[in-house]
C-alpha positions as CSV (number, residue, x, y, z in Angstrom):
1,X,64.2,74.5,-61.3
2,X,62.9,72.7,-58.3
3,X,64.5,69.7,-59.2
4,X,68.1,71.0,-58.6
5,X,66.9,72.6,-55.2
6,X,65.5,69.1,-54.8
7,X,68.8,67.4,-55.5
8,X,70.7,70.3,-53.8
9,X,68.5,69.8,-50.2
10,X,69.2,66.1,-50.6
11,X,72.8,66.5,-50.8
12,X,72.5,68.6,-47.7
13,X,71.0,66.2,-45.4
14,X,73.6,63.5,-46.8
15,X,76.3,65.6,-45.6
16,X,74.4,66.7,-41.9
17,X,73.9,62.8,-42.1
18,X,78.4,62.0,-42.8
19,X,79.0,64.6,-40.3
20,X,77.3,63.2,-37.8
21,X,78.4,59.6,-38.5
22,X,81.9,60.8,-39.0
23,X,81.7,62.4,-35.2
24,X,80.1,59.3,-34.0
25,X,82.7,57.4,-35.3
26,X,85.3,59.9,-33.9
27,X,84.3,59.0,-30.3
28,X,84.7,55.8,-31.2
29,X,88.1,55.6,-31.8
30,X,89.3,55.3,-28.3
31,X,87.2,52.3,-27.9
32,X,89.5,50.2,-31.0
33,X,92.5,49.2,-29.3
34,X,95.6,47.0,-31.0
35,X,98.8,46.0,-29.1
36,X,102.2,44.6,-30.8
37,X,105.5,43.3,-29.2
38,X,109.2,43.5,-29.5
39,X,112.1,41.7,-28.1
40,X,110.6,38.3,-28.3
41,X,107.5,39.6,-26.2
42,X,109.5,41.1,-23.7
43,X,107.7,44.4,-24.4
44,X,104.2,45.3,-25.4
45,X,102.7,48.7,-26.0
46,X,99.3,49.1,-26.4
47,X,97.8,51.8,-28.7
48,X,94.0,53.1,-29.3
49,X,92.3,54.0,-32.0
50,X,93.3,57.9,-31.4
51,X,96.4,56.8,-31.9
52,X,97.3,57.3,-28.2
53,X,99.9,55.6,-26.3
54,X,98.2,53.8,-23.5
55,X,99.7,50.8,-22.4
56,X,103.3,49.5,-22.0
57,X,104.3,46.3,-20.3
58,X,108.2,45.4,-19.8
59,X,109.9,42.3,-18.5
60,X,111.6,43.0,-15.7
61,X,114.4,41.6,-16.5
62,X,114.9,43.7,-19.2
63,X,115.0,46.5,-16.6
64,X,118.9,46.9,-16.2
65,X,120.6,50.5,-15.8
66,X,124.0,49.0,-18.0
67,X,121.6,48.2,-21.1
68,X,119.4,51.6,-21.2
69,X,119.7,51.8,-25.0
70,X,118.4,48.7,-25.4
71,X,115.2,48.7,-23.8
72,X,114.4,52.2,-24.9
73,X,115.1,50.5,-29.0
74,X,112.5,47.7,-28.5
75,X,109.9,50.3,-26.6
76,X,110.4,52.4,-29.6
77,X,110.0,49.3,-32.2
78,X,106.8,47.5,-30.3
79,X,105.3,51.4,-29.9
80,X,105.6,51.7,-33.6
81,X,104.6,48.2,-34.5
82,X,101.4,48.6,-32.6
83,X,100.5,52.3,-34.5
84,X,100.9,50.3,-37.8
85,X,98.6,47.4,-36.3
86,X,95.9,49.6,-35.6
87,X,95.6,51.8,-39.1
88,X,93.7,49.0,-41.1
89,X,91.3,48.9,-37.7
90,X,90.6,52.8,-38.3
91,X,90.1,52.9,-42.0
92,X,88.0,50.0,-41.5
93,X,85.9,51.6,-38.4
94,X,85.7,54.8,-40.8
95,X,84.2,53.1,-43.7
96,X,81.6,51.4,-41.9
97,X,80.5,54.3,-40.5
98,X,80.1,56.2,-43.9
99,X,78.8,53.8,-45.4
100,X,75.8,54.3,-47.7
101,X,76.5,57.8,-47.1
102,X,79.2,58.6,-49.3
103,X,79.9,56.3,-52.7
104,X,82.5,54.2,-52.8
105,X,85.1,56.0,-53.7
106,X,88.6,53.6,-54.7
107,X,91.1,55.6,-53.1
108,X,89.2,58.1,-51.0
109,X,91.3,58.4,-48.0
110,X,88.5,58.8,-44.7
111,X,91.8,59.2,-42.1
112,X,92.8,62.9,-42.6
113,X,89.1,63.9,-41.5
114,X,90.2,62.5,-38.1
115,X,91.9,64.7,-35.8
């Protein structure tokens, strides 16, 4: 009988234990940063780890009123690049922070825990 609550009390503190890694790791995120280019470097955005816009460089000569559609297509494709650049730098930054608290779990998906 004890046992069990033994086990059970164990299990608690492992999860008061993930939950506070998990918000540690959390206010992390801004700090892991990733940036990717388009147009042969002519524009670069800049993403963080809250997957939050927060940096975008363009050439000035790109900067022409006649070719608008343009320059909004390769902010849209370096933008994008850069959010796929920095998902294997979160899952990474989440496992490390769980580990030895959870088991290793092949497939367990950290990610949706995150905002």
């Amino acid at each position: 009988m004890f046992g069990n609550m033994a086990d059970m009390m164990g299990l608690m503190g492992k999860m008061k234990d993930l939950q506070s890694r998990m918000k540690e790791a959390q206010d992390e995120l801004a700090t892991i940063v990733e940036s990717a280019e388009s147009g042969g470097g002519m524009v670069r955005a800049t993403v963080n780890g809250e997957k939050t816009l927060i940096g975008l460089e363009i050439d000035k000569d790109l900067v022409n009123p006649d070719d608008k559609e343009m320059l909004q297509d390769l902010i849209v494709a370096a933008v994008n690049k850069a959010f796929e650049n920095i998902e294997p730098k979160i899952k990474a930054h989440l496992q490390k922070a769980t580990d030895g608290v959870l088991p290793n779990i092949p497939g367990l998906d950290l990610g949706g825990f995150m905002k």
